[in-house]
Short mmCIF file of C-alpha atoms in Angstrom, two decimals:
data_model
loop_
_atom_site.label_atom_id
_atom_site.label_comp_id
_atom_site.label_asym_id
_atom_site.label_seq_id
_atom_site.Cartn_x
_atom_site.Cartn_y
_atom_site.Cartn_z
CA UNK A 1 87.89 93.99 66.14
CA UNK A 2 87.51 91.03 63.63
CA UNK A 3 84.89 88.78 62.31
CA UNK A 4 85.25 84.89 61.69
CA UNK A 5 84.82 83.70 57.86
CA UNK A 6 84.80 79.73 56.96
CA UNK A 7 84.51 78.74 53.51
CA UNK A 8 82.29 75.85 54.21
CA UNK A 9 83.49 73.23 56.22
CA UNK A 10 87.51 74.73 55.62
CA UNK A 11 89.78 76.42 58.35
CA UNK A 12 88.31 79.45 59.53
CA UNK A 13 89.99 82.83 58.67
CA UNK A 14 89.27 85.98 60.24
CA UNK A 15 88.52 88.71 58.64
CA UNK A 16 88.53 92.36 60.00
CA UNK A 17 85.47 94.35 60.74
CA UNK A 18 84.33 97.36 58.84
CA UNK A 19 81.06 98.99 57.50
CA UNK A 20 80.25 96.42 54.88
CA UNK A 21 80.48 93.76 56.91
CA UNK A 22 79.47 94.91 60.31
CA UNK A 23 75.57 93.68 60.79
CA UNK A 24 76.61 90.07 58.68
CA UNK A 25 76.60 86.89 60.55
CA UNK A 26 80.08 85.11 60.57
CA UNK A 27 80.38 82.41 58.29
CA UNK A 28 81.34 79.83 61.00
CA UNK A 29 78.98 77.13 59.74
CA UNK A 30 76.81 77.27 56.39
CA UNK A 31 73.91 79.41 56.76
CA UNK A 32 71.81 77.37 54.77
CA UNK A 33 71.88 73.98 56.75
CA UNK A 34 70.17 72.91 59.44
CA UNK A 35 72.03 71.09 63.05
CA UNK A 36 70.25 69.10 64.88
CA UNK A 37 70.47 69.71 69.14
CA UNK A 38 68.64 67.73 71.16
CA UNK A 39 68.05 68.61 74.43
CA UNK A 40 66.39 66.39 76.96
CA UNK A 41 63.61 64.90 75.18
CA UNK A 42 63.07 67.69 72.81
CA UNK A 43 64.59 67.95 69.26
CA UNK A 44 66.22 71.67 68.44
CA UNK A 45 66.74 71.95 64.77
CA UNK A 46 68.87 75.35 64.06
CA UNK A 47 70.09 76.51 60.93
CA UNK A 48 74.68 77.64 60.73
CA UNK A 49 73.33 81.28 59.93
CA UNK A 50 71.23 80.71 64.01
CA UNK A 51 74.32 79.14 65.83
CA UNK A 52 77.08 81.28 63.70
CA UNK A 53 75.21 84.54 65.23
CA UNK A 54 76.91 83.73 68.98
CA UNK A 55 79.95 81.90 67.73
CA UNK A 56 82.27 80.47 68.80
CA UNK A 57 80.46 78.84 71.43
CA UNK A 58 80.57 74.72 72.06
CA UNK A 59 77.54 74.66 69.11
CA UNK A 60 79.45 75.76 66.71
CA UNK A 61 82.71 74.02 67.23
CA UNK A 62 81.43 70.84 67.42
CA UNK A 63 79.43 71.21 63.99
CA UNK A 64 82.38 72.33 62.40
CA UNK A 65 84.31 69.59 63.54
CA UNK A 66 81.49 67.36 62.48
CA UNK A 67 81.58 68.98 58.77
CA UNK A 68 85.73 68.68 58.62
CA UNK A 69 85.49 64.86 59.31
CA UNK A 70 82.35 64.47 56.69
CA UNK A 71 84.74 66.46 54.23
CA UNK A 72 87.47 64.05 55.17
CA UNK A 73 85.02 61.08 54.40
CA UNK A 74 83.76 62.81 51.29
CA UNK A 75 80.22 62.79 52.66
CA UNK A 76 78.01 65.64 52.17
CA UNK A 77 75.08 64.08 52.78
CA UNK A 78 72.34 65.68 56.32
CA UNK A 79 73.48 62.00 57.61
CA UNK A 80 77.27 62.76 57.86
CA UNK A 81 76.12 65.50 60.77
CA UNK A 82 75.56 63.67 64.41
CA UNK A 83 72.78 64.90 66.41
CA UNK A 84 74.29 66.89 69.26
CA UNK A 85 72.64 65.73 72.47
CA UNK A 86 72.70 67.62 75.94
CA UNK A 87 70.96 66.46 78.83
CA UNK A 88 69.46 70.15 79.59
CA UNK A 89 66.14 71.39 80.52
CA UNK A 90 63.91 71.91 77.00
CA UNK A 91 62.31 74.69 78.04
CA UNK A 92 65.11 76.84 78.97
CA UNK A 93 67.02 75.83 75.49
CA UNK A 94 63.53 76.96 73.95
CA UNK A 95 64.57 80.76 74.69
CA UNK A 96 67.83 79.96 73.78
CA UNK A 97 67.19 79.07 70.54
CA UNK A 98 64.63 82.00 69.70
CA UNK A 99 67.95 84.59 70.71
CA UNK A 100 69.89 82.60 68.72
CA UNK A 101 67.09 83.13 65.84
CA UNK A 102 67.27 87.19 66.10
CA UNK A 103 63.49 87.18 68.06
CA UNK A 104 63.45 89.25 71.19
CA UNK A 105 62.74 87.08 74.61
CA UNK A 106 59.93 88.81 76.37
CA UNK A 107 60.39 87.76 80.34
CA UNK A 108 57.29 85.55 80.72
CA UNK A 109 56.53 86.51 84.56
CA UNK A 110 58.38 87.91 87.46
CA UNK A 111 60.36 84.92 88.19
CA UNK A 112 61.47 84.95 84.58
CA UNK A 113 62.64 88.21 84.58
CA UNK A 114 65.11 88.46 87.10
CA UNK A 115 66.79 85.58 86.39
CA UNK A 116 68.56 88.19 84.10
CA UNK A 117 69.43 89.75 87.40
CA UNK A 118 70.75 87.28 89.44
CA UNK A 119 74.29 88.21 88.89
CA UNK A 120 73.56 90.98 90.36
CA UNK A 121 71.79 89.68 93.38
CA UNK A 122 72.05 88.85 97.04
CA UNK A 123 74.03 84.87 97.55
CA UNK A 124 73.04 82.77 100.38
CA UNK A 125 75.71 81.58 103.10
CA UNK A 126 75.10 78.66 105.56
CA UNK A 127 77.59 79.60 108.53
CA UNK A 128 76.50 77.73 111.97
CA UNK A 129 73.71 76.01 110.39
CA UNK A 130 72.11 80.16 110.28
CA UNK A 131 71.33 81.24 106.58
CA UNK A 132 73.32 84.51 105.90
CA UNK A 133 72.11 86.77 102.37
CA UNK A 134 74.27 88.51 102.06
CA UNK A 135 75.69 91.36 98.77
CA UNK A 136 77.89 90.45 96.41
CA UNK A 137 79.83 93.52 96.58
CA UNK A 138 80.38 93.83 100.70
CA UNK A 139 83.60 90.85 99.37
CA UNK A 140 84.33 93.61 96.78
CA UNK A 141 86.14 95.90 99.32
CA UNK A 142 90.42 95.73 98.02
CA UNK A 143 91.58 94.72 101.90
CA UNK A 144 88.90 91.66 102.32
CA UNK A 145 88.90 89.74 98.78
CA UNK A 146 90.03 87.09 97.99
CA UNK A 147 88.26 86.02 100.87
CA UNK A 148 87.73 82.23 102.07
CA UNK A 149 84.11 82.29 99.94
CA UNK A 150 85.42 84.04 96.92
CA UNK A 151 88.69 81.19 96.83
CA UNK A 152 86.22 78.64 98.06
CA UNK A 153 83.10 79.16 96.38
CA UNK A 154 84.25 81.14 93.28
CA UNK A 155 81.03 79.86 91.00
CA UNK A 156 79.02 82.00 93.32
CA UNK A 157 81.37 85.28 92.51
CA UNK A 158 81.50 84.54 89.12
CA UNK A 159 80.43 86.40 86.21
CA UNK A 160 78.29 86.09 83.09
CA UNK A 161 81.47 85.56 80.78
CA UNK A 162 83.35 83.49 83.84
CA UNK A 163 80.73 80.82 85.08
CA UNK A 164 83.21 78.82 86.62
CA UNK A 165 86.48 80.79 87.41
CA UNK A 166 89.35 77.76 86.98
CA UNK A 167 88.10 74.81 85.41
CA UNK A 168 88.68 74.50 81.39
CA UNK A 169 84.96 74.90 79.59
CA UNK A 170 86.78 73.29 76.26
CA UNK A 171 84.64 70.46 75.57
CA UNK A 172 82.30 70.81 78.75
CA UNK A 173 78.98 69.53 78.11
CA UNK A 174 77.47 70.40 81.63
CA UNK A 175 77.68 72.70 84.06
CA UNK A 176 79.53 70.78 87.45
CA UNK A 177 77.26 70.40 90.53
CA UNK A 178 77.49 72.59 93.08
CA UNK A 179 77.08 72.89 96.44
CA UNK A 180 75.86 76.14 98.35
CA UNK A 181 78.29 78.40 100.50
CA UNK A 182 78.42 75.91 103.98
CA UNK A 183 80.73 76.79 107.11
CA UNK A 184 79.35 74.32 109.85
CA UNK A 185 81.70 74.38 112.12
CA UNK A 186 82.05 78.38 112.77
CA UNK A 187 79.74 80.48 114.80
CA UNK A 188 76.97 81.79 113.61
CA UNK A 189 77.02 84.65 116.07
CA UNK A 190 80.58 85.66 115.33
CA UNK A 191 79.97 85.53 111.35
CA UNK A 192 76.51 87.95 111.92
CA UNK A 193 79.01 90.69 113.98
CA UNK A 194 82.43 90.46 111.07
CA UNK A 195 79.26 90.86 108.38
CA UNK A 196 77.84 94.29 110.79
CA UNK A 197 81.76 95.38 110.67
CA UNK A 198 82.07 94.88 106.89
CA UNK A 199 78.83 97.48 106.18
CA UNK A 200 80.93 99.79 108.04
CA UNK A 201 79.18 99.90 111.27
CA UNK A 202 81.72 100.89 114.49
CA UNK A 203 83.68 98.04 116.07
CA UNK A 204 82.56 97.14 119.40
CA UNK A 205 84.62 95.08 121.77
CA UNK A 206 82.99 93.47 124.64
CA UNK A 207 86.23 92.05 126.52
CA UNK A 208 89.51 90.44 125.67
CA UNK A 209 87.96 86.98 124.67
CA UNK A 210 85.52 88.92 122.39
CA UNK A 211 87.87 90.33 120.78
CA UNK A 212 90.08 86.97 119.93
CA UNK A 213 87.18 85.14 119.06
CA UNK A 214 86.31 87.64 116.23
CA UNK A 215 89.95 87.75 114.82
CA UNK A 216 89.76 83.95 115.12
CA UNK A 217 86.86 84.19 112.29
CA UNK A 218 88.38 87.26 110.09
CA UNK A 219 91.71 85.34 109.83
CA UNK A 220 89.82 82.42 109.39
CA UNK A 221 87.41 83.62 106.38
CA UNK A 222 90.52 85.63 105.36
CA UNK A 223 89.29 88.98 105.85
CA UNK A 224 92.89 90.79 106.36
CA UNK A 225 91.29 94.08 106.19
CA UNK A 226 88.87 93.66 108.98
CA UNK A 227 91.59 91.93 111.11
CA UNK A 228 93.42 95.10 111.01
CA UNK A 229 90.29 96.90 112.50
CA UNK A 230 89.96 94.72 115.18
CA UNK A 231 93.47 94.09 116.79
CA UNK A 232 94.25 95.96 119.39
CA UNK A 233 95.45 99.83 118.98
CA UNK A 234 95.80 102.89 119.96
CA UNK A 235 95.44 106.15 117.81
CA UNK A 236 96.49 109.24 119.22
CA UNK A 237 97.76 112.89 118.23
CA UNK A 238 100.64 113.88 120.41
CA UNK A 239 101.04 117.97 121.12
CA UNK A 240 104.83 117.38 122.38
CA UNK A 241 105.91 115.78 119.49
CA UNK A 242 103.29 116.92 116.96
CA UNK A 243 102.96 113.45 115.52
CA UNK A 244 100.12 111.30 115.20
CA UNK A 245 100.75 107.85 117.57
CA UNK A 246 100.03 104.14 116.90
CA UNK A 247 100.29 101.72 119.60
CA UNK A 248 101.09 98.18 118.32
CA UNK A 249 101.88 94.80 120.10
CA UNK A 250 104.77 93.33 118.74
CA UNK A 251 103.33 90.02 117.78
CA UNK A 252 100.69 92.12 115.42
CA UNK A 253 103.35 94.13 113.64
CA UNK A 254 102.76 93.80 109.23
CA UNK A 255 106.18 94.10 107.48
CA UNK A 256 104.25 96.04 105.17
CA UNK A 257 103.53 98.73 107.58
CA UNK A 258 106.70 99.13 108.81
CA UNK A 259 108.41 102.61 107.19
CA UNK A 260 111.06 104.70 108.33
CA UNK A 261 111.12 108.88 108.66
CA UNK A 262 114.34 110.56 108.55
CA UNK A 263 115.02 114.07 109.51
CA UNK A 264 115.05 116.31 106.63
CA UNK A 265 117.87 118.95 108.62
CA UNK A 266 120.12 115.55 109.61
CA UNK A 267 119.44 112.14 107.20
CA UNK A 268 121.21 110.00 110.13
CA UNK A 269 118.27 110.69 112.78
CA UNK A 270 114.81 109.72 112.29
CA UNK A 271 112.08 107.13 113.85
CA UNK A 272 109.97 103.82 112.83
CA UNK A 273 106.40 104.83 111.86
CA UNK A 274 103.75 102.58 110.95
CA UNK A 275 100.64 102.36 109.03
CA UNK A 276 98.10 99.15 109.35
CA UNK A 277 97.46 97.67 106.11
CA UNK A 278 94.10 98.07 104.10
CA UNK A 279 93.31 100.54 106.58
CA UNK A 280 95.55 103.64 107.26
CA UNK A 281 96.03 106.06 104.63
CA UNK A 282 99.47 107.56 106.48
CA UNK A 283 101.63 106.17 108.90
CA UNK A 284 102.43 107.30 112.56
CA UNK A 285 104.96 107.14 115.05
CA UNK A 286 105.20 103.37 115.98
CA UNK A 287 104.56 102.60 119.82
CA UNK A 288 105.76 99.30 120.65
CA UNK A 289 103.98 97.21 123.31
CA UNK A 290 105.89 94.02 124.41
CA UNK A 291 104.51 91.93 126.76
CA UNK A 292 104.33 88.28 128.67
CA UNK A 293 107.18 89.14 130.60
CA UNK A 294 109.89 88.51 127.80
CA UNK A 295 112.02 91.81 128.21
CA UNK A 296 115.01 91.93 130.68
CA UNK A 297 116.99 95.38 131.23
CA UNK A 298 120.01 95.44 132.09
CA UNK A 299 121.50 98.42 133.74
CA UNK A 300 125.40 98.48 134.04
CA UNK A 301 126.26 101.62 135.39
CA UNK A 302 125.31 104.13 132.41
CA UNK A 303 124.67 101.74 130.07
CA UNK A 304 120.87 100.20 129.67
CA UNK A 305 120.44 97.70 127.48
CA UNK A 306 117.12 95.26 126.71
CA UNK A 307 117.25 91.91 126.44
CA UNK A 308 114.30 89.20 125.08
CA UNK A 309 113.37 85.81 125.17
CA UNK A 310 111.61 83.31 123.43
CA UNK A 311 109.07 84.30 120.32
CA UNK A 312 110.23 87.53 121.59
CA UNK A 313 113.69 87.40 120.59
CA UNK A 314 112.49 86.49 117.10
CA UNK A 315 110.13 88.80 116.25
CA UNK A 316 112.69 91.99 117.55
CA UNK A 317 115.79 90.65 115.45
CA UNK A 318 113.26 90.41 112.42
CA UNK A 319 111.72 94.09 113.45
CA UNK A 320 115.05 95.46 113.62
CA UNK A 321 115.99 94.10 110.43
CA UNK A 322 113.21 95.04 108.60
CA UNK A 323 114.05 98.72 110.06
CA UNK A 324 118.22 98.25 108.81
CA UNK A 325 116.37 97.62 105.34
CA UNK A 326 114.49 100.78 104.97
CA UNK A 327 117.42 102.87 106.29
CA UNK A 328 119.39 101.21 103.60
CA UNK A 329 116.64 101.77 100.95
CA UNK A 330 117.19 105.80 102.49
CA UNK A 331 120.61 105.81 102.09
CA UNK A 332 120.44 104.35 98.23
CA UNK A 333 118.35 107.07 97.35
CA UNK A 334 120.74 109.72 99.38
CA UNK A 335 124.12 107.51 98.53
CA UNK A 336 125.64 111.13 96.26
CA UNK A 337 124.44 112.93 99.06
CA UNK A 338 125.36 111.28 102.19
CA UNK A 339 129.04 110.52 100.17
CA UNK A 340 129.75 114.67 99.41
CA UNK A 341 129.26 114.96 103.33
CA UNK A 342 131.87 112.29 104.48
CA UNK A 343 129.06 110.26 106.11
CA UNK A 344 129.70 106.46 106.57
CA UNK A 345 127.73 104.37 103.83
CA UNK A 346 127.04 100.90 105.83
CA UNK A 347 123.58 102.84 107.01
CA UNK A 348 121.79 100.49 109.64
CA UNK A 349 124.45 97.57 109.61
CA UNK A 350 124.81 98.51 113.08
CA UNK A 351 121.43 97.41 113.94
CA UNK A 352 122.28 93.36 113.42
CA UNK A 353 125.25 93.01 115.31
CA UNK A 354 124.09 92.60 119.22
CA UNK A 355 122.02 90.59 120.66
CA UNK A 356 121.24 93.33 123.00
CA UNK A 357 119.51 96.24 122.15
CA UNK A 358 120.27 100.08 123.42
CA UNK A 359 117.47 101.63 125.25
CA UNK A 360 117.10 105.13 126.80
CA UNK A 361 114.76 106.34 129.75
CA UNK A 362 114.19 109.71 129.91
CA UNK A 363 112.27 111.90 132.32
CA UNK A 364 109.09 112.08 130.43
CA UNK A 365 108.81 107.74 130.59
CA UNK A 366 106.83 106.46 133.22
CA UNK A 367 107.88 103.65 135.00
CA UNK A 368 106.19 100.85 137.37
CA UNK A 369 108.67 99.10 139.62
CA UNK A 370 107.52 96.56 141.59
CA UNK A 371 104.01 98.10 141.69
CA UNK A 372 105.17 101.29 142.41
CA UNK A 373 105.96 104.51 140.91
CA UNK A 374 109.28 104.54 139.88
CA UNK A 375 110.65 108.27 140.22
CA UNK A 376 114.51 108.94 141.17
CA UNK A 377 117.05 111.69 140.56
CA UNK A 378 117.07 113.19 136.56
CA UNK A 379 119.60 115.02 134.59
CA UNK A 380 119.76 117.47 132.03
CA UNK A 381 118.79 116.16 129.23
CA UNK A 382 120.33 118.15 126.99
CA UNK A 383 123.52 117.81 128.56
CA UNK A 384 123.33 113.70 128.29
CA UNK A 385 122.61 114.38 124.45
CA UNK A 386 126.18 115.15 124.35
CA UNK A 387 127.88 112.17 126.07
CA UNK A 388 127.06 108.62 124.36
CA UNK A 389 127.75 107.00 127.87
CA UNK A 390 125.10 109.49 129.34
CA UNK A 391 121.21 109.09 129.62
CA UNK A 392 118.42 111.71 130.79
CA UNK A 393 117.17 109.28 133.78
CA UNK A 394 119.80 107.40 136.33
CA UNK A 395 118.62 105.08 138.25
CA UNK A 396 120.03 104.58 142.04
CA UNK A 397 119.77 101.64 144.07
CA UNK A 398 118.33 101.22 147.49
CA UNK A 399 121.67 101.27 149.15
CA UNK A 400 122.57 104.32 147.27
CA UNK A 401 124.72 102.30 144.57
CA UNK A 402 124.34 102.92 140.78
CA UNK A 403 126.33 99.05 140.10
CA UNK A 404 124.78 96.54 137.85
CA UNK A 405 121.54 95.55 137.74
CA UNK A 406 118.35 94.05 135.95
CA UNK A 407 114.60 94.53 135.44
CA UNK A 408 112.11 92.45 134.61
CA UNK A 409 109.41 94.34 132.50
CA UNK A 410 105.77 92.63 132.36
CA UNK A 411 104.74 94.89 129.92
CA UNK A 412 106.65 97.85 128.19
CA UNK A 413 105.63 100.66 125.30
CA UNK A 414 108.78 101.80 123.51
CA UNK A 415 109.37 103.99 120.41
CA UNK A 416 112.11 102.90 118.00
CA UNK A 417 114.66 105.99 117.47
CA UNK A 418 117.39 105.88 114.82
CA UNK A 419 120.51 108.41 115.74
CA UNK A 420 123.78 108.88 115.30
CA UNK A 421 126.08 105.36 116.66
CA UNK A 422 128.71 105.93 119.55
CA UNK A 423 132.18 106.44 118.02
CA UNK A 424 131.01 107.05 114.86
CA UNK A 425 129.59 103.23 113.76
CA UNK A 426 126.96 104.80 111.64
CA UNK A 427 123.63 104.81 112.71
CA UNK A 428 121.53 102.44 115.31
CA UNK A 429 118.14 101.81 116.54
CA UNK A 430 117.37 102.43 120.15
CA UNK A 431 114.45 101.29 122.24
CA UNK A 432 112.95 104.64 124.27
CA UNK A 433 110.87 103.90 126.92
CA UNK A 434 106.93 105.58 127.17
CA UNK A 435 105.82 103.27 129.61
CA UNK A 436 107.13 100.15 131.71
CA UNK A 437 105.90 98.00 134.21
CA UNK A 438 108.67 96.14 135.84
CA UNK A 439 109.73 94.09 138.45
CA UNK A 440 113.71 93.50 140.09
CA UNK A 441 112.76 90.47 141.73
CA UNK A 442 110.98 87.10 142.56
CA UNK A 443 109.06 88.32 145.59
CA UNK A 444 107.68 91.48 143.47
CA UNK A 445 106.63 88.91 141.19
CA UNK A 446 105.08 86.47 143.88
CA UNK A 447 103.15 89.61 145.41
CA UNK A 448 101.34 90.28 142.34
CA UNK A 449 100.46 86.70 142.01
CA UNK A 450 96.37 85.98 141.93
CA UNK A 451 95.14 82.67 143.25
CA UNK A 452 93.09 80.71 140.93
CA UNK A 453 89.23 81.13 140.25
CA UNK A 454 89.90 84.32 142.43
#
């Protein structure tokens, strides 16, 4: 730590702290002169030795300042210093000035006294033309700040030594105006249920419309962590896999959730986990809902492969590279090891190539089609494990045929497996089917039609 020494009016110097000079006042501005500070209508006259005890502050450099240009001007004379004026309440200064004189301020009354506290206090919120008070520190918490009021309104977060986070105090006479916390055009209602979330209180969802009108507001105010609460999700310990289970929509997949586990016994076979940010302290198997009818199978003999459309298409090519660049990051670390066992070292590149992506239905998925259960003639799977043209379910046709053809699926749940490519290609991602709901043609769809206000 240092002290600041000025020999009179001269550049300051800084000199370091120790035991002898400790409990002095810097010399910033003679101790022996008097400044004059008005403020309002009231005349403040304060010796260097008063405003050199909380220097630097905007006091003190302006005096200095004044005393360099009366040195320059060869004017010693009281008359050389300008009165500093500041258009600032008397009464407050009048405290002010007895701190900056060594005396101990003795809180006049309860209103007084916690204006020492009100940093520490309760802010007010207009949201919906409803008043909010609401704790400083329920914006504190790492997944919810910054927040919309802590960007917006930061002189309301601030702190003693940060009044007003962003703007330059150099030369700033007066605090700016400001205007309290307002949000008039958001519901009131909404704001009081994120706020009953944010203490920690259970999530509640009424119905689907709820739901989107309360990630509406968190998105809105910014509140990333609460979002992540409130989309939709599944959590769920699985006793045949011995996993834990997170079912995601596609459209509310994070990258940064998105990791990869690969078997320790064989480092080209693993799965895509995920863990919500701000909220999930480990990740789980990823369960993959896709919806809005935007998946086609198609089935062409033994092959089954998925096919999407529109915002669809987009999101699964940037999924499935995401995936590619963890299983790269994997084989970096592994590179020595994967090379001493003759392994192929373009990990994942296999993912990008097709439009089309691989998907498997085995005897444990269960399948809608056309609004019924979907249950035809299964194979070993173990056997099929062994054949890359080979998968645990067939499917077979009405007329007994096993030729080409295609699915619609309204809504599907999938699990993303990496294994072994055919021939040898590496590795690749596959889509494995939990659940589907599907359709193979217009009058399935038609039949499940609903006529309107019905």
């Amino acid at each position: 730590m240092t002290s600041i020494a000025s020999s009179d009016a001269g550049n300051l110097t800084v000199e370091p702290l120790s035991e002898r000079n400790v409990s002095r006042i810097p010399l910033i501005l003679p101790h022996e002169r008097v400044f004059p500070i008005q403020i309002g209508s009231e005349l403040f006259k304060l010796s260097g030795a008063s405003l050199s005890s909380d220097a630097p502050s905007y006091f003190s450099q302006y005096f200095v300042c004044q005393l360099e240009s009366a040195k320059e001007r060869n004017d010693e004379s009281n008359s050389a210093i300008r009165t500093l004026y500041i258009d600032r309440d008397p009464a407050i200064f009048r405290d002010i000035s007895l701190h900056l004189q060594g005396y101990h301020v003795q809180p006049r009354d309860g209103e007084h006294f916690l204006i020492s506290q009100l940093y520490e206090e309760s802010i007010f919120i207009s949201i919906g033309h409803r008043e909010f008070q609401i704790p400083r520190e329920i914006f504190n918490d790492p997944g919810n700040s910054p927040n919309y009021f802590s960007l917006g309104f930061a002189a309301f977060f601030s702190r003693p030594d940060d009044l007003f986070p962003g703007l330059d105090r150099e030369g700033l006479i007066r605090p700016p105006s400001i205007l309290p916390p307002s949000v008039p055009k958001r519901s009131a209602d909404t704001f009081a249920e994120l706020l009953h979330f944010l203490r920690g209180y259970p999530i509640r969802i009424r119905d689907e419309a709820h739901r989107q009108d309360l990630l509406s507001d968190a998105r809105y105010f910014h509140f990333k962590g609460l979002e992540q609460r409130l989309i939709p999700h599944s959590l769920s310990y699985n006793q045949a896999t011995r996993r834990d289970e997170i079912v995601l929509r596609l459209e509310n997949i994070q990258k940064s959730g998105v990791s990869v586990f690969i078997s320790n016994t064989d480092p080209l076979t693993g799965f895509v986990q995920y863990a919500r940010p701000y909220v999930d302290e480990k990740p789980a198997e990823l369960v993959l809902e896709i919806g809005g009818e935007t998946t086609k199978l198609h089935f062409s003999g033994s092959n089954a492969r998925a096919e999407f459309f529109r915002d669809t298409k987009a999101r699964v090519a940037k999924l499935f590279e995401l995936v590619s660049s963890k299983l790269n990051f994997h084989q970096a670390i592994k590179t020595e090891h994967l090379t001493n066992h003759g392994q192929l070292t373009n990990l994942g590149n296999a993912l990008l190539k097709e439009d089309l992506v691989r998907i498997v239905l085995e005897p444990e998925s269960a399948i809608i089609l056309d609004g019924k259960d979907y249950l035809e003639d299964f194979i070993n799977a173990a056997a099929s494990e062994s054949s890359a043209n080979e998968y645990p379910r067939k499917r077979k046709r009405a007329d007994g045929d096993s030729g080409d053809e295609e699915w619609v699926v309204t809504t599907g749940q999938w699990r993303l497996r990496i294994q072994n490519a055919p021939n040898g290609r590496g590795v690749e991602c596959i889509l494995v089917a939990a659940k589907l709901d599907a359709m193979r043609s217009q009058l399935s769809r038609n039949m499940s039609r609903s006529f309107l206000g019905s």
